[in-house]
Coordinates of C-alpha atoms and ligand atoms in Angstrom, one line a residue:
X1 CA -8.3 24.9 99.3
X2 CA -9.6 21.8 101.0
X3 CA -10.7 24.2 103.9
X4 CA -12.3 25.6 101.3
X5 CA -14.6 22.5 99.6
X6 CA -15.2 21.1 103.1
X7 CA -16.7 24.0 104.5
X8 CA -19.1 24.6 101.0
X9 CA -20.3 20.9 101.6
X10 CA -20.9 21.6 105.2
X11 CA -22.9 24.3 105.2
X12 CA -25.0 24.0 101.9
X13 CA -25.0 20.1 101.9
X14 CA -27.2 19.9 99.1
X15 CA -25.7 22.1 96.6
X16 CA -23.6 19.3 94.8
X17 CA -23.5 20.8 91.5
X18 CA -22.3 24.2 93.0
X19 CA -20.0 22.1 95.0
X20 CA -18.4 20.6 91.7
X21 CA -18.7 24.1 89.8
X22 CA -15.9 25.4 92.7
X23 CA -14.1 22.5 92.7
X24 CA -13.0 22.4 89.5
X25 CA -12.1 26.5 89.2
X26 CA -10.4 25.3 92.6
X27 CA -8.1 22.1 91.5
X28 CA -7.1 24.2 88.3
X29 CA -5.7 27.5 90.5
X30 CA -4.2 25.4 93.5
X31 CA -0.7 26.2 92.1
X32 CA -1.3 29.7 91.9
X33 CA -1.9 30.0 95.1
X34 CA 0.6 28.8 96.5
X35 CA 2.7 30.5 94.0
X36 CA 1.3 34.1 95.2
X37 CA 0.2 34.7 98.5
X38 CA -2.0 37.7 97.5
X39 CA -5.1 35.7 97.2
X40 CA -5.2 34.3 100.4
X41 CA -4.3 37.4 101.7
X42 CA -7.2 39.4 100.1
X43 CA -9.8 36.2 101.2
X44 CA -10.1 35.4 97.8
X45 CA -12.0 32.5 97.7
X46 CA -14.1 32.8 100.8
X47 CA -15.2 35.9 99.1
X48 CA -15.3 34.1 95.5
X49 CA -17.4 31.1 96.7
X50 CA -20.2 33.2 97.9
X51 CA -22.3 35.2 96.2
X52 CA -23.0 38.3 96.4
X53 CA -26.9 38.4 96.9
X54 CA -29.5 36.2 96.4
X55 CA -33.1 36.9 95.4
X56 CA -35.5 34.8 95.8
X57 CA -39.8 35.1 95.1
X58 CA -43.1 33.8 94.5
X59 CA -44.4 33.4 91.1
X60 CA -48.2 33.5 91.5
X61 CA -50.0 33.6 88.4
X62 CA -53.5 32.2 86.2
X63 CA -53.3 29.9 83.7
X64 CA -55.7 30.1 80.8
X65 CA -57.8 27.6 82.5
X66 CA -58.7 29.8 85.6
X67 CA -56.1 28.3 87.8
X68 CA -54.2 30.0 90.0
X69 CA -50.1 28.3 89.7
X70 CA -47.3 29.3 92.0
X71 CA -43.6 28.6 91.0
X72 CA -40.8 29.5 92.5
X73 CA -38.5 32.3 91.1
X74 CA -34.6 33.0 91.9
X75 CA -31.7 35.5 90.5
X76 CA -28.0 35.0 91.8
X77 CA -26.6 38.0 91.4
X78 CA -23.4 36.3 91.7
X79 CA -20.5 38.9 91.6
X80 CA -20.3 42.4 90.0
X81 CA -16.4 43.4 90.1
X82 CA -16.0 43.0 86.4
X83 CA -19.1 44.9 85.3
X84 CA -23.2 44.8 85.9
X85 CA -24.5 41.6 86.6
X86 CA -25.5 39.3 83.5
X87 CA -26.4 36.0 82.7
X88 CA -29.5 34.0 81.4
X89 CA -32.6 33.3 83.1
X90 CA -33.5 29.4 83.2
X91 CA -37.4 28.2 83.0
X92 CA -37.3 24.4 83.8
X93 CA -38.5 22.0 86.2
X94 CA -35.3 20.8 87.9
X95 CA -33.9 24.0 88.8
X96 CA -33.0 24.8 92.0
X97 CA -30.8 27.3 94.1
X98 CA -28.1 25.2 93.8
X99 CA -28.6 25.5 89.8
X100 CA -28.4 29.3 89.8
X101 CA -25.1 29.4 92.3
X102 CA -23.3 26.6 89.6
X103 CA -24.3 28.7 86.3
X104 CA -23.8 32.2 88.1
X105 CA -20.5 30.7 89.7
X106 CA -19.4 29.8 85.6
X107 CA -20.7 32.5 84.3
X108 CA -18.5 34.9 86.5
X109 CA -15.6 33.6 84.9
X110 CA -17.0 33.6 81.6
X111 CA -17.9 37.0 81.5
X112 CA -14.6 37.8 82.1
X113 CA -12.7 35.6 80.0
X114 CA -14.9 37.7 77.2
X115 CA -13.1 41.0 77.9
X116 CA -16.1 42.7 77.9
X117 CA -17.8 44.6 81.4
X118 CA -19.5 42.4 82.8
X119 CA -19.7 40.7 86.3
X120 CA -21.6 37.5 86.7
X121 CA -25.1 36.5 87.2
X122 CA -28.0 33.6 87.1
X123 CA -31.7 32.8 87.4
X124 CA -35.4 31.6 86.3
X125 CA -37.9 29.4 87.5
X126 CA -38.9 26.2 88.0
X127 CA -41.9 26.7 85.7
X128 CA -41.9 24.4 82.8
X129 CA -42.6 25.8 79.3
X130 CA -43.0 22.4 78.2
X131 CA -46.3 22.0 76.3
X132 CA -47.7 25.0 77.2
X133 CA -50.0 27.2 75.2
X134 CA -48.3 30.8 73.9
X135 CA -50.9 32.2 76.3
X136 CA -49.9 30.6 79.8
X137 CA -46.3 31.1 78.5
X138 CA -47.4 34.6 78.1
X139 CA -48.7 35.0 81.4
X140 CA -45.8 33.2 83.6
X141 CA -43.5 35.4 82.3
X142 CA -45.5 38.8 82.8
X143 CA -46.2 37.2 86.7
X144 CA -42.3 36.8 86.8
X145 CA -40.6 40.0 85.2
X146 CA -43.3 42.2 88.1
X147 CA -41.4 40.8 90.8
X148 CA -37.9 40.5 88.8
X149 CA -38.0 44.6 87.1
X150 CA -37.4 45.4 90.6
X151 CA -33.5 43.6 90.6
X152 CA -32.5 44.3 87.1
X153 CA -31.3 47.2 84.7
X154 CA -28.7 48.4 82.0
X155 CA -26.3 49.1 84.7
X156 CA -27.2 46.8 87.4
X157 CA -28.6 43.5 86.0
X158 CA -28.8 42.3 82.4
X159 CA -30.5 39.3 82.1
X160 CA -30.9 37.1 78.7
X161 CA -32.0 33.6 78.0
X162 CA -31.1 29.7 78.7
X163 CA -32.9 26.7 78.9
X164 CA -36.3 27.1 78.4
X165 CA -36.1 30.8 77.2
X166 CA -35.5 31.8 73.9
X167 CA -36.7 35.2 71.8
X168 CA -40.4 34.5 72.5
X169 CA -39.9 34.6 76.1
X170 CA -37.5 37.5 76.2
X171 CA -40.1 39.4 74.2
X172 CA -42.7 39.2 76.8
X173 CA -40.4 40.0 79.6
X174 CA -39.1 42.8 78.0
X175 CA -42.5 44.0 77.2
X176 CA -43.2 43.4 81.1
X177 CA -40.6 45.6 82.2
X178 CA -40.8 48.3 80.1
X179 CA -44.7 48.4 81.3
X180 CA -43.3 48.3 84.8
X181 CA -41.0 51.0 84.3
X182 CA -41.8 52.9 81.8
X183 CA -38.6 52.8 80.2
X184 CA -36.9 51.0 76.9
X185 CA -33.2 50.4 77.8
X186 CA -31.0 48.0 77.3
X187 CA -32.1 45.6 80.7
X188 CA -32.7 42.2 78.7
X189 CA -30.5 41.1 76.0
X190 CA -31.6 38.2 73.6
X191 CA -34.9 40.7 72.4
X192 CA -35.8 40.4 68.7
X193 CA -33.7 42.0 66.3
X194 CA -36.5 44.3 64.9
X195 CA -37.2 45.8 68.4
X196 CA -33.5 46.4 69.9
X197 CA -31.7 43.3 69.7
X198 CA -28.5 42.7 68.2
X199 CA -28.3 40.4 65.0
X200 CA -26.8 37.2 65.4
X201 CA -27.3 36.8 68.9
X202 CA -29.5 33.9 68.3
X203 CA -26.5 32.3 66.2
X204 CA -24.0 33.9 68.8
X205 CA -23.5 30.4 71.1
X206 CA -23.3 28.0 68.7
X207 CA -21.1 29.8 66.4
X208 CA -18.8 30.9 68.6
X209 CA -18.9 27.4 70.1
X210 CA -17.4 26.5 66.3
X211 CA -15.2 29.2 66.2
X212 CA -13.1 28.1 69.4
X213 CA -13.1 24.4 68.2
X214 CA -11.6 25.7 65.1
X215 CA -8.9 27.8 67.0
X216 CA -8.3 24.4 69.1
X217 CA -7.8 21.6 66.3
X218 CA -5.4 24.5 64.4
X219 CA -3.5 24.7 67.5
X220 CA -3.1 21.0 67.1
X221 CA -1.9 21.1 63.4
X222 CA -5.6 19.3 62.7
X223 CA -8.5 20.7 60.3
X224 CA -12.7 20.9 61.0
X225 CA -13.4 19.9 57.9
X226 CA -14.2 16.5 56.9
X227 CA -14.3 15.4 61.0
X228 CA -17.7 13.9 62.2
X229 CA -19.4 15.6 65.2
X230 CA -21.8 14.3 67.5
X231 CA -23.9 16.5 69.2
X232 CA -26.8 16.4 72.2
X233 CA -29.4 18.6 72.6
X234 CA -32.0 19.9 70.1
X235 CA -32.2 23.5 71.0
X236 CA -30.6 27.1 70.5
X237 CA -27.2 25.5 71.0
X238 CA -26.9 22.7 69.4
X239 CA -29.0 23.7 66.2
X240 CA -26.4 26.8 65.7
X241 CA -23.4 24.6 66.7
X242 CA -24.9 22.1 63.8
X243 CA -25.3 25.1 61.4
X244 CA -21.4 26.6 61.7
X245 CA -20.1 23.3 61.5
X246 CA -21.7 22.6 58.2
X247 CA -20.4 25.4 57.2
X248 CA -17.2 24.7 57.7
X249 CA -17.3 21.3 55.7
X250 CA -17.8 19.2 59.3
X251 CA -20.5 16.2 59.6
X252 CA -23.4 16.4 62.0
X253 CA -24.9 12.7 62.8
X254 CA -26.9 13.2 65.9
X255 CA -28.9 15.3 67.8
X256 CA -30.9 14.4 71.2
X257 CA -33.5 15.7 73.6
X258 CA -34.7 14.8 76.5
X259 CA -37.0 11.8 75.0
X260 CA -34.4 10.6 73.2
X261 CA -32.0 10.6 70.1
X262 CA -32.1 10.8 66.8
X263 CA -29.0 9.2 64.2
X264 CA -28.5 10.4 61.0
X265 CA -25.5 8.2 59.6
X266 CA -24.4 10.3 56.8
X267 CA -24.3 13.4 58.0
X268 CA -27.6 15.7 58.3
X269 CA -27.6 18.1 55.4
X270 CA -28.2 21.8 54.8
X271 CA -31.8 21.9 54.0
X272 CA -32.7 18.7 56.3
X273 CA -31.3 20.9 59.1
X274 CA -33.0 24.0 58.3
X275 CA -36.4 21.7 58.8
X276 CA -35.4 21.1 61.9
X277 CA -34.7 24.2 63.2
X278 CA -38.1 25.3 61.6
X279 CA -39.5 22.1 63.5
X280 CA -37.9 23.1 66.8
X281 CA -38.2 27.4 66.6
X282 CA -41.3 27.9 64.5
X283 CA -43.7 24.7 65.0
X284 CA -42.4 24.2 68.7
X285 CA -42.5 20.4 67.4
X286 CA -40.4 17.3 69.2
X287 CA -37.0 15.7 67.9
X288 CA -38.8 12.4 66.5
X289 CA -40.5 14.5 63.7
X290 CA -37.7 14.5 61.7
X291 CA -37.6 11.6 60.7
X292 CA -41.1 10.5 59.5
X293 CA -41.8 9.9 56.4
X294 CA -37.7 10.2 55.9
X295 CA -34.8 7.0 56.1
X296 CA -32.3 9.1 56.0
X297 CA -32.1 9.6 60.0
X298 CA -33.6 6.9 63.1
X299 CA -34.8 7.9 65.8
X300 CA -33.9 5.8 69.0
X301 CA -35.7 6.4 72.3
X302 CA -34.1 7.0 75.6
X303 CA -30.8 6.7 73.9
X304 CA -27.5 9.2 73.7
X305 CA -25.3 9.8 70.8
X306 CA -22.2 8.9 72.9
X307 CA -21.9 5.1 71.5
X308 CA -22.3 6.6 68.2
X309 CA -18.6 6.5 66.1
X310 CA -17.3 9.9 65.7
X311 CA -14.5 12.3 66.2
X312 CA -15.6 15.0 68.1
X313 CA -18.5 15.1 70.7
X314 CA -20.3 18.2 71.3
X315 CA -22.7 18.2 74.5
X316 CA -25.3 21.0 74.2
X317 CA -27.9 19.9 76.2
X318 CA -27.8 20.2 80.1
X319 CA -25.7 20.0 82.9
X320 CA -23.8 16.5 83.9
X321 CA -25.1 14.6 81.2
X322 CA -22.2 13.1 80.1
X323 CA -22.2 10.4 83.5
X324 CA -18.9 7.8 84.0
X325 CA -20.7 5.4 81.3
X326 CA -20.8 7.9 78.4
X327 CA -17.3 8.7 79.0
X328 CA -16.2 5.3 79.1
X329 CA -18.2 5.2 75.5
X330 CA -16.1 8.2 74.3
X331 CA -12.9 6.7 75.8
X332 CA -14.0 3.3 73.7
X333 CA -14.4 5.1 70.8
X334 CA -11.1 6.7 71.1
X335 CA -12.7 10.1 70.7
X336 CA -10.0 13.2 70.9
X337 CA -12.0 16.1 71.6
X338 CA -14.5 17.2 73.7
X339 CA -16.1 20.5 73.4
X340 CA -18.2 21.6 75.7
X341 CA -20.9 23.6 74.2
X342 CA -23.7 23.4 77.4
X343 CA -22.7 24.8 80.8
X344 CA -20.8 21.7 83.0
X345 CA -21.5 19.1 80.7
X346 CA -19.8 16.5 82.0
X347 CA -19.3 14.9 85.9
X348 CA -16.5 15.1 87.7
X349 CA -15.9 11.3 87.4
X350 CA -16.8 11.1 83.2
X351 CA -13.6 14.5 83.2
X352 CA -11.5 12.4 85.3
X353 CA -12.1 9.2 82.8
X354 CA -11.5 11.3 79.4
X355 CA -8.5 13.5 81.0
X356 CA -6.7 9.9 81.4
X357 CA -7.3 8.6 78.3
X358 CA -5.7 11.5 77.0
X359 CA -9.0 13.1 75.5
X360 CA -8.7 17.4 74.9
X361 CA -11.8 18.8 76.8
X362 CA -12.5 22.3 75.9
X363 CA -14.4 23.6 78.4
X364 CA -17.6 25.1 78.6
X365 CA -16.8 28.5 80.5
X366 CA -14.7 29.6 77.2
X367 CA -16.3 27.4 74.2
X368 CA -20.2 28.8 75.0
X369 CA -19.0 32.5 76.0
X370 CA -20.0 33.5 71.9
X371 CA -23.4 33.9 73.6
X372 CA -22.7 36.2 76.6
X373 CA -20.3 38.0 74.7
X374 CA -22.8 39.1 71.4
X375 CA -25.4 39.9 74.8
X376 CA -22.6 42.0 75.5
X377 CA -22.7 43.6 72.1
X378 CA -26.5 44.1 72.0
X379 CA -25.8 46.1 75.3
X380 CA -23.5 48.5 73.8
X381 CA -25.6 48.8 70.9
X382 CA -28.8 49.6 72.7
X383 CA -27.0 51.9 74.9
X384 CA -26.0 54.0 71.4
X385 CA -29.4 53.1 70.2
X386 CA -27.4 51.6 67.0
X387 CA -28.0 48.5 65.4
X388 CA -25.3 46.9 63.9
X389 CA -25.5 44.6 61.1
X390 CA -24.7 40.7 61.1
X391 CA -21.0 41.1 59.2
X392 CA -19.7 43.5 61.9
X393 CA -20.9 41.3 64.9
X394 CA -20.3 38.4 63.6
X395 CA -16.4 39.5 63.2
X396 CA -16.6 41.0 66.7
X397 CA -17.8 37.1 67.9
X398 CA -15.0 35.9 65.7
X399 CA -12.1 38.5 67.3
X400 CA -13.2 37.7 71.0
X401 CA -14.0 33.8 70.5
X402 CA -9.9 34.1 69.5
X403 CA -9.0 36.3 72.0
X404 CA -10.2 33.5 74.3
X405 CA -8.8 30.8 72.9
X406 CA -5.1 32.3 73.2
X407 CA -6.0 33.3 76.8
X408 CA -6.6 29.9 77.2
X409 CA -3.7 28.5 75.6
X410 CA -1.5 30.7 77.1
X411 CA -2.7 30.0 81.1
X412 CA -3.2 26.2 80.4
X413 CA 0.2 25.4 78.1
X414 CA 1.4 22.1 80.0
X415 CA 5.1 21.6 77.7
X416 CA 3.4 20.6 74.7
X417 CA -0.1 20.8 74.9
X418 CA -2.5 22.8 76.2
X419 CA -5.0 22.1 79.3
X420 CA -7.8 24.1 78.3
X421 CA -9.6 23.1 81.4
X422 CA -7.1 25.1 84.0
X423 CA -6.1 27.7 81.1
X424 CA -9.7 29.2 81.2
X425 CA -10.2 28.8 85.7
X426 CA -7.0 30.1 85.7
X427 CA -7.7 33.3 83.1
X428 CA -10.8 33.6 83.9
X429 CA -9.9 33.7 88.0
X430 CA -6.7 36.1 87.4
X431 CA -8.9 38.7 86.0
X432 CA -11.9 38.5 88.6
X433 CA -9.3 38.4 91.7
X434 CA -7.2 41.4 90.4
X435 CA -10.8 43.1 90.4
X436 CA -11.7 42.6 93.3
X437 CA -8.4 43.3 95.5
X438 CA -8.4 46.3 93.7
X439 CA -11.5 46.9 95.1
X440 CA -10.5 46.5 99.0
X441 CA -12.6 44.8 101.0
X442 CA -16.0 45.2 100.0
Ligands
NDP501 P1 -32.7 25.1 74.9 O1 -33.8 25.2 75.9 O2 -32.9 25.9 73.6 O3 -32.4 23.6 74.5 C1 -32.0 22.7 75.4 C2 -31.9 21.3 74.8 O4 -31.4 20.4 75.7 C3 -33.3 20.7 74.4 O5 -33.1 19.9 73.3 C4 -33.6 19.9 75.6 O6 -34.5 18.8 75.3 C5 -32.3 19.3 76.0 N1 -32.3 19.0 77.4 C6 -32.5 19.9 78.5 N2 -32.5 19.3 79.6 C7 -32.2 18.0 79.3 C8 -32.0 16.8 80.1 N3 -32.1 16.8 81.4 N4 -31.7 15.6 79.4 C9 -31.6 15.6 78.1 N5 -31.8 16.7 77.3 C10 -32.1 17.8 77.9 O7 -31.4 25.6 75.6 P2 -30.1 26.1 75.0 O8 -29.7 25.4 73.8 O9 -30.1 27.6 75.1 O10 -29.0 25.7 76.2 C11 -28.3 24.4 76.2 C12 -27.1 24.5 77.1 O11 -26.3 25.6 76.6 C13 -27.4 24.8 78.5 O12 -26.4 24.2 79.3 C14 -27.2 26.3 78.6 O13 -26.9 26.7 79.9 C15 -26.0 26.5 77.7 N6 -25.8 27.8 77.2 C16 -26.8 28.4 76.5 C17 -26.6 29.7 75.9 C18 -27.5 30.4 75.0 O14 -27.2 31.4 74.5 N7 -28.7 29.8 74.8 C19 -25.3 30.4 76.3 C20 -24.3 29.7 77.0 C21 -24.6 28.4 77.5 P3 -36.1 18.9 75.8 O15 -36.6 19.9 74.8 O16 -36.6 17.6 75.6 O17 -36.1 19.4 77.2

């Protein structure tokens, strides 16, 4: 296994958060390997730590100005033996290969922990929607899908959205491709409800996010409601996380973005949240406008929520933002739970700090799959050419969220608790390896 890590490191030196992505899946199977010799025997994880194509472009396109802007474009297609490829596409400055071989590493396992077909997959650009006008937003994404149509399809590739991509975006790649190839199939997942999307899938994430926590504090004899949450981010995660935990009598007191943080000490309410979301979906406005003209949240910036007193912290922003110092605030705070809601959350050194002190992380590769899995769902349907309506896809969230959270429980029991950590690697790996030995060599 250490073979393994030293020879990643060695020949893409650079990729340190693909690096950590393997290492953890890695540390949580190390006793199943030795257990079973099968793995090794089948090359396993030579096999499993590469992917299995890389595509790579040039995104050359005008601006509404008259300029001509090129960005950089990428899909990891990153392993097919559970079904078509699938997994969001990205649009944010800071990406880089090494960002699309981490999520499509993750999202492998993922999309098999959800039980549905479908292998694993990553990608976007380092284009930033930032600030942008609808029309340059337009026109990236029409100069991106005439190089990308070529990679993807129903049965292939299914990308959706992440960071930086929400229904707006999806709807002008979709209309890209179908221009390109004159055909309306179900290639892109996250489209509008009205024009072949599946209900809820918006919602799918951050309720499904709930829906695990729920199954996790039953588990330990404890309750949602009445607990206080806080949560990062201000986008499609954490504003659905923040609406399902209402629901189910929680307390939201923060959310953050990139500029900074905003407290709301008695809990954000019903209607105050629904202005946000407006704020963030419809008026493409920034975190701090919450709170004018209102004392009933602060807005601090630069700041975290971590320092914050709470019970359960919910990261739905980005990748490693929880650093050694926001644990230690956790830790301080004698926080119990940790779910992760955005994809590898936390550092390797801020896990090692909260597994000692005894904190339960649920990790992200089972607590955000709600959002893969409804994608899933919106595949089947537009393969039917069916829509179906919110109840029945909401209970199909419900029944698969569960279904991962025993899967979980069962590969991570540890005498009386559970490690939800190596119960999802482990699951998740089981199901990919059997796959793939079944497969031969290929
Ligand atoms: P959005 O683009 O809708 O929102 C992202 C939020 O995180 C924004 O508030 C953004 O702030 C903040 N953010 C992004 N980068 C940083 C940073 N470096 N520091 C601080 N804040 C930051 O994305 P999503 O909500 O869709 O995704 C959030 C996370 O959830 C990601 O890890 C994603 O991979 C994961 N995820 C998303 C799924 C989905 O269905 N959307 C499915 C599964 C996982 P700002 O606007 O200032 O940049």
């Amino acid at each position: 296994m250490n073979k393994i890590i030293d020879n990643l490191k060695q020949k893409y030196p650079s990729e340190t958060q693909f690096h950590q992505a393997v290492t953890d899946v890695l540390h949580s199977i190390s006793s199943l390997l030795n257990e079973d010799r099968i793995y090794a025997e089948n090359g396993i994880l030579e096999r499993l730590t590469e992917p299995d194509r890389i595509i790579q472009f040039r995104v050359t396109w005008m601006n509404e100005d008259g300029e001509i802007e090129t960005n950089r474009g990428w899909r990891v297609q990153y392993n097919n033996a559970m079904g078509p490829y699938k997994g969001g596409l990205r649009f944010h400055p800071n990406v880089s290969l090494d960002t699309f071989k981490f999520l499509g590493f993750e999202q492998t396992f993922k999309n098999a922990l959800t039980g549905l077909q479908m292998g694993g997959a990553k990608g976007g650009s380092d284009f930033s929607p930032k600030g942008r006008s609808d029309n340059d937003i337009l026109r990236f994404c029409q100069a991106f899908m005439m190089e990308l149509y070529k990679h993807i399809g129903p049965d292939t590739d299914i990308p959706a959205g992440d960071i930086g991509v929400g229904e707006r975006e999806i709807g002008y790649l979709f209309g890209t491709y179908k221009k390109m190839t004159d055909r309306f199939d179900g290639a892109l997942t996250g489209k509008n409800p009205a024009f072949g999307g599946s209900c809820m899938r918006k919602e799918a994430t951050g309720y499904g996010c709930v829906f695990f926590l729920e199954q996790a504090l039953k588990h330990a004899n404890e309750d949602l409601k009445g607990q206080v949450c806080a949560i990062s981010g201000a986008g499609n995660v954490a504003l659905y996380t923040a609406k399902m935990l209402l629901q189910k009598g929680a307390k939201v007191i923060s959310f953050s973005d990139s500029k900074g943080m905003i407290h709301i000490p008695d809990g954000i309410s019903e209607e105050r949240l629904e202005e946000l979301i407006k704020i963030k979906e419809v008026e493409r406005g920034n975190l701090s406008d919450l709170c004018e003209d209102f004392t009933d949240c602060d807005y601090f910036e630069d700041k975290k929520p971590w320092d914050l007193e709470y019970d359960i912290a919910i990261p739905c922003a980005t990748q490693n933002e929880i650093d050694e110092k926001d644990a230690n605030s956790i830790k301080k705070n004698n926080v119990k739970w940790v779910c992760e809601a955005a994809n590898m959350p936390l550092t390797d050194k801020a896990t090692n700090i909260l597994r000692d002190a005894e904190c339960t992380i649920l990790p992200a590769k089972a607590v955000n799959a709600g959002g893969v899995a409804v994608s899933g769902l919106e595949r089947t349907q537009n393969a039917q050419y069916l829509n179906w309506d919110s109840e029945k896809v909401c209970s199909q969230l419900k029944d698969i969220m569960s279904d991962i959270h025993a899967l979980c429980a069962k590969n991570g029991k540890n005498n009386n608790s559970i490690d939800y950590i190596n119960g999802s690697n482990i699951a998740g790996f089981k199901r990919v390896a059997k796959a793939m030995i079944a497969y031969g060599t290929l």
